[in-house]
Coordinates of C-alpha atoms and ligand atoms in Angstrom, one line a residue:
X11 CA 74.0 6.6 -45.9
X12 CA 73.0 2.8 -45.8
X13 CA 69.4 2.0 -45.1
X14 CA 70.3 0.4 -41.7
X15 CA 72.2 3.6 -40.7
X16 CA 69.3 5.7 -41.9
X17 CA 66.9 3.7 -39.8
X18 CA 69.2 3.9 -36.8
X19 CA 69.3 7.8 -36.9
X20 CA 65.6 7.9 -37.6
X21 CA 65.0 5.7 -34.5
X22 CA 67.1 7.9 -32.3
X23 CA 65.2 10.9 -33.6
X24 CA 61.9 9.2 -32.8
X25 CA 63.0 8.2 -29.3
X26 CA 64.2 11.7 -28.6
X27 CA 60.9 13.1 -29.6
X28 CA 59.1 10.4 -27.6
X29 CA 60.8 11.4 -24.3
X30 CA 60.0 15.1 -24.9
X31 CA 56.4 14.1 -25.6
X32 CA 56.0 12.2 -22.3
X33 CA 57.3 15.2 -20.5
X34 CA 55.0 17.7 -22.2
X35 CA 51.9 15.5 -21.6
X36 CA 52.3 16.1 -17.9
X37 CA 51.6 19.8 -18.2
X38 CA 47.9 19.7 -17.3
X39 CA 46.0 22.3 -19.1
X40 CA 48.2 23.6 -22.0
X41 CA 48.6 21.6 -25.1
X42 CA 51.6 21.4 -27.4
X43 CA 52.0 24.7 -29.2
X44 CA 53.7 25.0 -32.5
X45 CA 54.2 27.7 -35.1
X46 CA 53.3 26.1 -38.4
X47 CA 52.2 22.5 -38.6
X48 CA 51.0 19.8 -36.3
X49 CA 49.9 16.2 -36.1
X50 CA 48.0 14.7 -33.2
X51 CA 47.5 10.9 -33.1
X52 CA 47.1 8.0 -30.7
X53 CA 50.8 7.1 -30.7
X54 CA 54.0 9.2 -30.3
X55 CA 55.8 7.2 -33.0
X56 CA 53.0 7.7 -35.5
X57 CA 52.8 11.4 -34.8
X58 CA 56.6 11.6 -35.2
X59 CA 56.4 10.0 -38.6
X60 CA 53.5 12.3 -39.7
X61 CA 55.5 15.3 -38.6
X62 CA 58.7 14.2 -40.4
X63 CA 56.7 13.9 -43.6
X64 CA 55.6 17.5 -43.3
X65 CA 59.1 18.6 -42.6
X66 CA 60.2 16.9 -45.8
X67 CA 57.8 19.0 -47.7
X68 CA 54.7 16.8 -47.6
X69 CA 51.3 18.3 -47.1
X70 CA 48.7 17.5 -44.4
X71 CA 47.2 14.7 -46.6
X72 CA 50.6 13.1 -47.1
X73 CA 51.2 13.4 -43.3
X74 CA 47.8 11.9 -42.5
X75 CA 48.4 8.9 -44.8
X76 CA 51.9 8.2 -43.4
X77 CA 50.4 8.5 -39.8
X78 CA 47.6 6.1 -40.7
X79 CA 50.0 3.5 -42.0
X80 CA 52.3 4.0 -39.0
X81 CA 49.3 3.4 -36.6
X82 CA 48.7 0.1 -38.3
X83 CA 52.1 -1.0 -37.0
X84 CA 52.4 0.6 -33.6
X85 CA 48.7 0.8 -32.6
X86 CA 47.4 -2.5 -33.8
X87 CA 44.3 -2.4 -31.6
X88 CA 42.8 0.2 -33.9
X89 CA 45.4 1.5 -36.4
X90 CA 44.8 -0.7 -39.4
X91 CA 45.0 -1.8 -42.9
X92 CA 42.4 -4.5 -42.2
X93 CA 39.6 -2.0 -41.2
X94 CA 38.2 1.3 -42.5
X95 CA 37.2 4.8 -41.6
X96 CA 36.3 8.3 -42.8
X97 CA 38.4 11.4 -43.7
X98 CA 37.2 15.0 -43.7
X99 CA 39.5 17.5 -45.5
X100 CA 39.6 21.2 -45.8
X101 CA 42.3 22.9 -47.9
X102 CA 43.4 26.4 -47.2
X103 CA 41.8 27.6 -50.4
X104 CA 38.4 26.5 -49.0
X105 CA 38.1 23.2 -50.9
X106 CA 36.2 20.7 -48.8
X107 CA 35.9 16.9 -49.3
X108 CA 35.0 13.8 -47.3
X109 CA 36.0 10.2 -48.1
X110 CA 34.1 7.1 -47.0
X111 CA 36.6 4.2 -46.8
X112 CA 34.2 2.3 -44.5
X113 CA 34.2 -1.5 -44.7
X114 CA 31.4 -3.2 -46.7
X115 CA 29.4 -6.4 -45.9
X116 CA 30.8 -9.2 -48.1
X117 CA 28.7 -10.2 -51.1
X118 CA 27.7 -13.4 -49.3
X119 CA 26.4 -11.6 -46.2
X120 CA 22.8 -12.1 -45.3
X121 CA 20.5 -10.1 -43.1
X122 CA 19.9 -13.0 -40.7
X123 CA 23.5 -14.3 -40.7
X124 CA 23.9 -13.7 -36.9
X125 CA 20.6 -15.3 -35.9
X126 CA 20.0 -18.8 -34.7
X127 CA 17.2 -21.1 -35.9
X128 CA 14.9 -19.5 -33.4
X129 CA 15.6 -16.0 -34.7
X130 CA 17.6 -15.1 -31.7
X131 CA 21.1 -13.5 -31.8
X132 CA 23.5 -16.4 -32.1
X133 CA 25.3 -17.0 -28.8
X134 CA 28.6 -17.6 -30.5
X135 CA 29.3 -13.9 -30.8
X136 CA 30.0 -14.3 -34.5
X137 CA 29.4 -10.6 -35.2
X138 CA 32.3 -9.6 -33.0
X139 CA 34.7 -12.6 -32.9
X140 CA 36.4 -14.6 -35.6
X141 CA 36.2 -14.5 -39.4
X142 CA 32.5 -14.0 -39.9
X143 CA 32.8 -10.6 -38.0
X144 CA 34.8 -8.9 -40.7
X145 CA 33.6 -6.5 -43.3
X146 CA 35.7 -6.0 -46.5
X147 CA 38.5 -3.7 -45.5
X148 CA 38.5 -0.1 -46.9
X149 CA 41.6 1.5 -45.4
X150 CA 44.2 0.8 -48.1
X151 CA 41.9 1.9 -50.9
X152 CA 41.0 5.0 -48.8
X153 CA 44.7 5.9 -48.4
X154 CA 45.3 5.6 -52.2
X155 CA 42.2 7.6 -53.0
X156 CA 43.3 10.4 -50.7
X157 CA 46.7 10.3 -52.2
X158 CA 45.5 10.4 -55.8
X159 CA 43.3 13.4 -55.1
X160 CA 45.4 15.5 -52.7
X161 CA 48.8 13.9 -52.0
X162 CA 52.1 15.5 -53.1
X163 CA 55.0 13.2 -52.1
X164 CA 55.2 9.8 -53.7
X165 CA 53.1 7.2 -51.9
X166 CA 56.2 4.9 -51.4
X167 CA 57.8 7.6 -49.3
X168 CA 54.7 7.7 -47.1
X169 CA 54.7 4.0 -46.5
X170 CA 58.5 3.5 -46.1
X171 CA 58.7 4.6 -42.4
X172 CA 56.0 2.1 -41.5
X173 CA 57.8 -0.7 -43.3
X174 CA 60.9 0.2 -41.3
X175 CA 59.0 0.2 -38.1
X176 CA 57.4 -3.2 -38.8
X177 CA 60.7 -4.7 -40.0
X178 CA 62.7 -3.6 -37.1
X179 CA 60.7 -3.2 -34.0
X180 CA 58.8 -0.7 -31.8
X181 CA 58.7 -0.3 -28.1
X182 CA 55.6 -0.8 -26.0
X183 CA 54.3 1.9 -23.7
X184 CA 52.7 0.9 -20.4
X185 CA 49.2 1.3 -21.9
X186 CA 50.1 -0.7 -25.0
X187 CA 51.5 -3.6 -22.8
X188 CA 48.3 -3.6 -20.8
X189 CA 46.0 -3.8 -23.7
X190 CA 48.0 -6.7 -25.2
X191 CA 47.9 -8.5 -21.9
X192 CA 44.1 -8.1 -21.7
X193 CA 43.7 -9.7 -25.2
X194 CA 46.1 -12.7 -24.8
X195 CA 43.4 -15.3 -24.3
X196 CA 41.4 -14.0 -27.3
X197 CA 44.5 -14.0 -29.5
X198 CA 45.1 -17.6 -28.6
X199 CA 41.5 -18.6 -29.2
X200 CA 41.1 -16.9 -32.5
X201 CA 44.4 -17.7 -34.2
X202 CA 45.7 -21.1 -35.1
X203 CA 49.4 -20.1 -35.0
X204 CA 51.6 -17.8 -33.0
X205 CA 51.3 -14.1 -33.7
X206 CA 53.8 -11.4 -32.8
X207 CA 51.4 -10.0 -30.2
X208 CA 51.3 -13.3 -28.2
X209 CA 53.7 -13.8 -25.3
X210 CA 54.2 -16.4 -22.6
X211 CA 55.2 -13.7 -20.2
X212 CA 53.1 -10.7 -19.5
X213 CA 54.0 -7.8 -21.8
X214 CA 55.7 -4.9 -20.1
X215 CA 56.5 -1.3 -20.9
X216 CA 59.8 -1.2 -22.9
X217 CA 59.3 -4.7 -24.5
X218 CA 59.6 -4.6 -28.3
X219 CA 57.6 -6.1 -31.1
X220 CA 58.9 -7.0 -34.5
X221 CA 56.4 -7.6 -37.4
X222 CA 58.2 -9.0 -40.4
X223 CA 55.1 -10.4 -42.1
X224 CA 53.3 -7.0 -41.8
X225 CA 56.5 -5.4 -43.2
X226 CA 56.2 -7.7 -46.3
X227 CA 52.5 -6.8 -46.7
X228 CA 53.2 -3.1 -46.5
X229 CA 56.0 -3.6 -49.0
X230 CA 53.6 -5.3 -51.5
X231 CA 51.3 -2.3 -51.0
X232 CA 54.2 0.1 -51.6
X233 CA 55.3 -1.7 -54.7
X234 CA 51.9 -2.6 -56.3
X235 CA 49.6 0.1 -55.0
X236 CA 46.1 -0.9 -53.9
X237 CA 46.5 -4.2 -55.9
X238 CA 49.2 -5.2 -53.3
X239 CA 46.3 -5.5 -50.8
X240 CA 43.1 -6.3 -52.8
X241 CA 44.7 -8.7 -55.3
X242 CA 47.6 -11.1 -55.5
X243 CA 49.3 -12.6 -52.5
X244 CA 47.6 -10.5 -49.7
X245 CA 44.2 -11.1 -51.1
X246 CA 45.0 -14.9 -51.3
X247 CA 46.1 -14.8 -47.7
X248 CA 42.9 -13.0 -46.6
X249 CA 40.7 -15.5 -48.5
X250 CA 42.7 -18.4 -47.2
X251 CA 42.2 -17.0 -43.7
X252 CA 38.4 -16.8 -44.3
X253 CA 38.3 -20.4 -45.6
X254 CA 40.1 -21.7 -42.5
X255 CA 37.2 -20.5 -40.4
X256 CA 33.7 -19.5 -41.1
X257 CA 34.6 -16.3 -43.0
X258 CA 32.9 -15.3 -46.3
X259 CA 35.1 -12.5 -47.8
X260 CA 35.9 -13.5 -51.4
X261 CA 38.5 -12.4 -54.0
X262 CA 35.8 -10.5 -55.8
X263 CA 34.7 -8.7 -52.6
X264 CA 38.3 -7.5 -52.3
X265 CA 38.9 -6.6 -55.9
X266 CA 35.6 -4.7 -56.1
X267 CA 36.0 -2.6 -52.9
X268 CA 35.9 1.1 -53.6
X269 CA 36.0 4.0 -51.2
X270 CA 33.6 6.8 -52.1
X271 CA 33.8 10.6 -52.0
X272 CA 30.7 11.7 -50.2
X273 CA 29.1 15.1 -49.7
X274 CA 30.3 16.4 -46.3
X275 CA 27.7 17.5 -43.8
X276 CA 28.0 21.2 -43.2
X277 CA 26.2 23.2 -40.5
X278 CA 26.7 26.3 -38.4
X279 CA 27.0 26.9 -34.7
X280 CA 27.4 30.3 -33.1
X281 CA 29.0 31.8 -36.2
X282 CA 31.3 28.8 -36.9
X283 CA 31.1 26.5 -39.9
X284 CA 31.1 22.9 -38.9
X285 CA 32.2 20.3 -41.5
X286 CA 31.7 16.7 -40.7
X287 CA 31.1 13.2 -42.1
X288 CA 27.8 12.2 -43.6
X289 CA 26.3 8.7 -43.9
X290 CA 27.2 5.9 -43.7
X291 CA 28.5 7.6 -40.6
X292 CA 25.8 9.0 -38.4
X293 CA 28.4 11.4 -36.9
X294 CA 27.9 14.5 -38.9
X295 CA 24.1 14.4 -38.9
X296 CA 23.9 13.7 -35.2
X297 CA 26.4 16.4 -34.3
X298 CA 24.6 19.0 -36.4
X299 CA 21.2 18.0 -34.7
X300 CA 22.8 18.4 -31.3
X301 CA 24.3 21.7 -32.1
X302 CA 21.0 23.0 -33.5
X303 CA 19.4 22.2 -30.2
X304 CA 22.2 23.7 -28.2
X305 CA 22.3 27.0 -30.1
X306 CA 18.9 28.0 -28.5
X307 CA 20.4 28.0 -25.0
X308 CA 23.0 30.1 -23.1
X309 CA 25.0 27.1 -21.9
X310 CA 28.1 29.3 -21.3
X311 CA 26.1 31.1 -18.6
X312 CA 24.9 27.8 -17.2
X313 CA 28.4 26.5 -16.9
X314 CA 30.5 23.6 -18.0
X315 CA 29.1 20.3 -16.6
X316 CA 26.5 22.1 -14.5
X317 CA 23.2 20.2 -13.9
X318 CA 21.3 22.4 -16.3
X319 CA 23.8 22.0 -19.1
X320 CA 24.0 18.2 -18.7
X321 CA 20.3 17.9 -18.5
X322 CA 19.9 19.8 -21.8
X323 CA 22.6 17.8 -23.5
X324 CA 21.0 14.6 -22.3
X325 CA 17.6 15.5 -23.5
X326 CA 19.0 16.5 -26.9
X327 CA 21.1 13.3 -27.1
X328 CA 18.3 10.9 -26.4
X329 CA 16.2 12.4 -29.2
X330 CA 19.1 12.5 -31.7
X331 CA 20.1 8.9 -31.0
X332 CA 16.5 7.8 -31.4
X333 CA 16.6 9.4 -34.9
X334 CA 19.9 7.8 -35.6
X335 CA 18.5 4.3 -34.8
X336 CA 15.5 4.8 -37.0
X337 CA 16.7 6.7 -40.1
X338 CA 20.4 6.3 -40.7
X339 CA 22.2 3.6 -42.7
X340 CA 24.1 3.3 -45.9
X341 CA 22.9 6.0 -48.3
X342 CA 23.5 3.7 -51.2
X343 CA 20.9 1.3 -49.8
X344 CA 18.4 3.4 -47.9
X345 CA 16.8 6.8 -48.4
X346 CA 18.0 9.0 -45.6
X347 CA 15.9 12.1 -44.9
X348 CA 19.1 14.2 -44.3
X349 CA 17.6 17.5 -45.2
X350 CA 14.7 17.0 -42.8
X351 CA 16.9 15.7 -40.0
X352 CA 19.0 18.9 -40.3
X353 CA 16.0 21.2 -40.8
X354 CA 15.6 23.9 -38.2
X355 CA 11.8 23.6 -37.9
X356 CA 12.0 19.8 -37.6
X357 CA 14.7 20.1 -34.8
X358 CA 12.7 22.8 -33.1
X359 CA 9.7 20.5 -33.0
X360 CA 11.8 17.6 -31.7
X361 CA 13.1 19.7 -28.9
X362 CA 9.9 21.5 -28.0
X363 CA 8.9 18.8 -25.5
X364 CA 12.1 19.3 -23.4
X365 CA 11.2 20.1 -19.8
X366 CA 13.8 21.6 -17.5
X367 CA 11.8 20.2 -14.5
X368 CA 12.2 16.5 -15.3
X369 CA 13.9 14.0 -17.5
X370 CA 11.9 12.5 -20.4
X371 CA 12.1 8.7 -20.1
X372 CA 13.5 7.1 -23.3
X373 CA 11.0 5.1 -25.3
X374 CA 10.7 1.6 -24.1
X375 CA 12.5 -0.8 -26.4
X376 CA 12.0 -4.6 -26.4
X377 CA 15.7 -5.6 -26.1
X378 CA 17.5 -5.8 -22.8
X379 CA 20.2 -3.5 -21.6
X380 CA 23.6 -4.8 -22.6
X381 CA 26.4 -2.4 -21.6
X382 CA 29.6 -2.6 -23.7
X383 CA 31.5 -5.7 -22.7
X384 CA 35.0 -5.2 -24.0
X385 CA 37.4 -2.4 -24.4
X386 CA 36.6 -0.6 -27.6
X387 CA 39.2 0.8 -29.9
X388 CA 39.2 3.1 -32.8
X389 CA 41.6 5.9 -33.4
X390 CA 41.5 9.4 -34.7
X391 CA 44.2 11.6 -36.2
X392 CA 44.2 15.3 -36.9
X393 CA 46.8 17.1 -39.1
X394 CA 47.3 20.8 -40.1
X395 CA 50.2 21.7 -42.4
X396 CA 52.1 25.0 -42.8
X397 CA 49.7 26.1 -45.6
X398 CA 46.6 25.7 -43.4
X399 CA 45.4 22.5 -45.1
X400 CA 43.6 20.3 -42.6
X401 CA 42.8 16.6 -42.4
X402 CA 40.6 14.8 -39.9
X403 CA 40.6 11.0 -40.1
X404 CA 38.9 8.5 -37.8
X405 CA 39.7 4.8 -38.6
X406 CA 38.9 1.6 -36.9
X407 CA 38.8 -2.2 -36.6
X408 CA 35.7 -1.7 -34.5
X409 CA 36.5 -3.2 -31.1
X410 CA 40.0 -3.7 -29.8
X411 CA 42.1 -5.7 -32.4
X412 CA 38.8 -6.2 -34.4
X413 CA 37.9 -9.8 -34.9
X414 CA 41.2 -10.7 -33.1
X415 CA 42.1 -12.7 -36.1
X416 CA 45.5 -11.9 -37.7
X417 CA 45.6 -12.9 -41.3
X418 CA 48.0 -15.8 -41.4
X419 CA 51.2 -14.8 -43.1
X420 CA 50.1 -11.2 -43.7
X421 CA 50.6 -9.9 -40.2
X422 CA 47.5 -7.6 -39.8
X423 CA 44.3 -7.9 -37.8
X424 CA 40.9 -7.9 -39.5
X425 CA 38.0 -5.8 -38.4
X426 CA 34.8 -7.0 -36.7
X427 CA 32.8 -4.1 -38.2
X428 CA 29.8 -6.4 -39.1
X429 CA 28.7 -5.8 -35.5
X430 CA 27.9 -2.2 -36.4
X431 CA 25.0 -3.4 -38.4
X432 CA 21.7 -4.0 -36.7
X433 CA 21.9 -7.8 -36.6
X434 CA 18.4 -8.0 -35.2
X435 CA 16.1 -5.0 -34.9
X436 CA 15.9 -3.7 -31.4
X437 CA 18.8 -5.8 -30.1
X438 CA 21.8 -3.7 -28.9
X439 CA 25.2 -4.1 -30.5
X440 CA 28.6 -3.9 -28.8
X441 CA 28.0 -0.3 -27.9
X442 CA 24.4 -0.8 -26.7
X443 CA 23.2 0.9 -29.8
X444 CA 19.9 -0.4 -31.3
X445 CA 18.9 0.0 -34.9
X446 CA 16.3 -1.0 -37.4
X447 CA 15.6 -1.6 -41.0
X448 CA 17.8 1.2 -42.3
X449 CA 20.9 -0.5 -40.8
X450 CA 19.9 -4.1 -41.5
X451 CA 22.6 -6.3 -43.1
X452 CA 22.6 -6.6 -46.9
X453 CA 25.3 -7.8 -49.3
X454 CA 27.8 -5.1 -50.2
X455 CA 26.1 -2.6 -47.8
X456 CA 28.1 -0.4 -45.4
X457 CA 27.3 -0.6 -41.8
X458 CA 26.3 2.6 -39.9
X459 CA 29.0 4.3 -38.0
X460 CA 29.3 6.9 -35.3
X461 CA 32.7 8.2 -36.4
X462 CA 32.7 12.0 -36.5
X463 CA 35.9 13.4 -38.0
X464 CA 35.2 17.1 -38.0
X465 CA 36.7 20.4 -39.1
X466 CA 35.6 23.8 -37.8
X467 CA 36.1 27.2 -39.5
X468 CA 35.4 30.7 -38.3
X469 CA 35.2 33.7 -40.8
X470 CA 36.3 31.3 -43.5
X471 CA 39.5 30.5 -41.7
X472 CA 40.5 27.1 -40.2
X473 CA 39.8 27.0 -36.4
X474 CA 39.7 23.4 -35.2
X475 CA 40.3 19.8 -36.3
X476 CA 38.8 17.2 -34.1
X477 CA 37.7 13.6 -33.6
X478 CA 38.0 10.6 -31.4
X479 CA 37.3 6.9 -31.0
X480 CA 34.7 5.6 -28.5
X481 CA 31.9 3.8 -30.5
X482 CA 28.6 5.4 -29.7
X483 CA 30.3 8.0 -27.5
X484 CA 32.2 9.5 -30.4
X485 CA 29.4 11.8 -31.4
X486 CA 28.9 13.2 -27.9
X487 CA 32.7 13.5 -27.2
X488 CA 33.1 15.6 -30.4
X489 CA 30.0 17.6 -29.4
X490 CA 31.3 18.3 -25.9
X491 CA 34.8 19.2 -27.0
X492 CA 33.4 21.6 -29.5
X493 CA 31.2 23.2 -26.9
X494 CA 34.2 23.4 -24.5
X495 CA 36.0 25.6 -26.9
X496 CA 33.2 27.6 -28.4
X497 CA 30.9 28.1 -25.4
X498 CA 33.1 27.5 -22.4
X499 CA 36.2 29.3 -23.7
X500 CA 38.7 26.5 -23.1
X501 CA 41.9 26.0 -24.9
X502 CA 42.4 22.9 -26.9
X503 CA 44.2 20.7 -24.4
X504 CA 41.9 21.9 -21.6
X505 CA 38.8 21.1 -23.7
X506 CA 40.2 17.6 -24.4
X507 CA 41.1 16.9 -20.8
X508 CA 37.7 18.0 -19.5
X509 CA 35.6 15.2 -18.1
X510 CA 32.9 13.8 -20.3
X511 CA 29.4 12.5 -20.0
X512 CA 27.2 10.6 -22.5
X513 CA 23.7 9.6 -23.2
X514 CA 22.5 7.7 -26.3
X515 CA 18.7 7.3 -25.8
X516 CA 19.1 3.7 -24.9
X517 CA 20.1 2.5 -22.3
X518 CA 18.3 5.3 -20.6
X519 CA 21.2 6.5 -18.4
X520 CA 23.8 9.2 -18.3
X521 CA 27.3 7.7 -18.3
X522 CA 29.9 9.8 -16.5
X523 CA 33.6 9.7 -16.1
X524 CA 34.9 9.7 -12.6
X525 CA 34.8 13.3 -11.2
X526 CA 32.9 14.5 -14.2
X527 CA 30.1 16.0 -12.1
X528 CA 30.2 17.2 -8.5
X529 CA 28.1 15.4 -5.9
X530 CA 25.5 18.2 -5.9
X531 CA 25.2 18.2 -9.7
X532 CA 24.7 14.4 -9.6
X533 CA 22.0 14.8 -7.0
X534 CA 20.2 17.5 -9.0
X535 CA 20.2 15.3 -12.1
X536 CA 18.9 12.4 -10.1
X537 CA 16.2 14.6 -8.7
X538 CA 15.1 15.4 -12.3
X539 CA 14.8 11.6 -12.9
X540 CA 18.0 10.8 -14.7
X541 CA 19.8 7.5 -14.1
X542 CA 23.6 8.0 -13.7
X543 CA 26.2 5.4 -14.3
X544 CA 29.9 5.8 -13.6
X545 CA 32.0 4.6 -16.5
X546 CA 35.6 4.2 -17.5
X547 CA 37.3 6.8 -19.8
X548 CA 35.1 8.2 -22.6
X549 CA 37.0 8.9 -25.8
X550 CA 40.6 9.6 -26.8
X551 CA 40.5 12.9 -28.7
X552 CA 43.1 14.2 -31.0
X553 CA 42.5 17.8 -31.9
X554 CA 44.2 20.9 -33.1
X555 CA 43.1 24.5 -32.5
X556 CA 44.3 27.5 -34.5
X557 CA 45.0 30.2 -31.9
X558 CA 44.2 33.9 -32.6
X559 CA 47.8 34.6 -33.4
X560 CA 47.9 31.8 -36.0
X561 CA 49.9 29.3 -33.9
X562 CA 48.5 25.8 -33.3
X563 CA 47.6 24.2 -30.0
X564 CA 47.3 20.5 -29.9
X565 CA 44.8 18.6 -27.8
X566 CA 46.1 15.1 -27.3
X567 CA 44.0 13.1 -24.9
X568 CA 45.7 12.1 -21.7
X569 CA 43.3 9.1 -21.5
X570 CA 45.7 7.4 -24.0
X571 CA 49.3 7.7 -25.3
X572 CA 48.0 10.4 -27.6
X573 CA 50.6 12.8 -28.7
X574 CA 50.6 16.1 -30.6
X575 CA 53.8 17.1 -32.3
X576 CA 54.5 20.2 -34.4
X577 CA 57.1 22.6 -35.7
Ligands
LIG248 O1 32.0 3.0 -36.7 C1 31.7 3.0 -35.5 O2 30.9 3.8 -35.0 C2 32.4 2.0 -34.5 N1 32.9 0.9 -35.2 C3 33.5 2.7 -33.9 C4 34.3 1.9 -32.9 C5 35.0 2.6 -31.9 O3 35.0 3.8 -31.9 C6 35.7 1.8 -30.9 N2 36.6 2.7 -30.1 N3 36.8 3.1 -29.2

């Protein structure tokens, strides 16, 4: 069959799947169920590609890599080759691994690079917008490292479907059109030429986008491996892009980038083993601290989203996020007291002061309260194959479309991950998170993350794969979804659909999704002294649960276009 005919049949196949998916997402409390294998990601086309790879005999790692590349085409607000992330893996034989493919500060970065002459945060938003906001991307190296260690199909087969998608075109969902429309002004301001995501007319559901330059970049990666991105033409394009503005990423930054296999964070909760990501993500440590605190209390009896449960979670969260701000950063640059932070006595002492009669005010911090200003975007994908191997990957450009700069000629957006550093101690970042010395900017250092790709086992058998975007809310979304299944007895889709709340020490407020808490629960929490703030959607989980009979239930978040597909 000619390549164009093959693409035609593949597109029909994807479209067929897509219409089924939309239909199944309307079933409220039951997720996609499949017998053997499943992939859940932020976009139906990416999930379909990941599934197809497993049907062709690829394993969960192959599928996750193919899904990751596909997201860089069809989910450009967060799917990426210009960003970075973390992967947690558990093979059916019990092998556990975690890969850090987080971005790094460029070699020319400087701890005060976002401050003005008076030591104040520069008003030009350079840590979030434009070329100076970008860290050295880690995603492409990460995909090759994953593949070298665990992949089974040739890498070129995992990238080909994404090249086809970029070369031809993909169709926008209503949500995708909305998010492009919101970002049109920014695209115009940050780019000196037209990019495929700009349009004179508002984007609408059903419109298509073709990305020939991205197809060529992906083809270079396919043909030359990691050198197709970190050296040669793509590297030249990235460096030229940097030079055209105030960017500082150099050829040697790119050539020297390396993702790192890290020791996963492993803990236990009510008989389950929890495997998650360690520093430079704060996710795993914070999740384990929260679970340690929760294990002392019968929250199942107190009820899901009851005032007492939310009060406890809030009190735990404010203490854990305070620890995060003080102690966590890149382990290659700072000594992180991980063992102490996870120690049961330490946590017991931390939580001893919790009163059930009143909220503890968060410590007063000098900086003002700056709630998140723009729509954030990261994305998570979960995969289980027919052998029981599991992959949990969270990947990001940081905020939506990262720095909003598309590398001229190369067709991909660069991240604005530098904002995850603490640019100025005590000053909140995009997510209202404050930090200190441990997360100060330094050349070649990795910025602290909240990404929490997680895998749960029970009796040495895979039970759950989970994760989400959401900046600072990632940790608490994973925490709540885990509790929803383990304590509140929910199925996977129900646990994902359940309304979420969030507290992060500072600002000292509980953020809640609409209808998360009844009026009386809200009144009880306010009577305890909690500040409540309604917020937009929290998180977009992609999860998979192994049911007692061995089948798989997907939990694809209805807050996005998330889609679980399986066979
Ligand atoms: O690494 C982090 O914690 C952030 N850069 C994640 C950003 C994010 O989740 C935005 N998405 N909704």
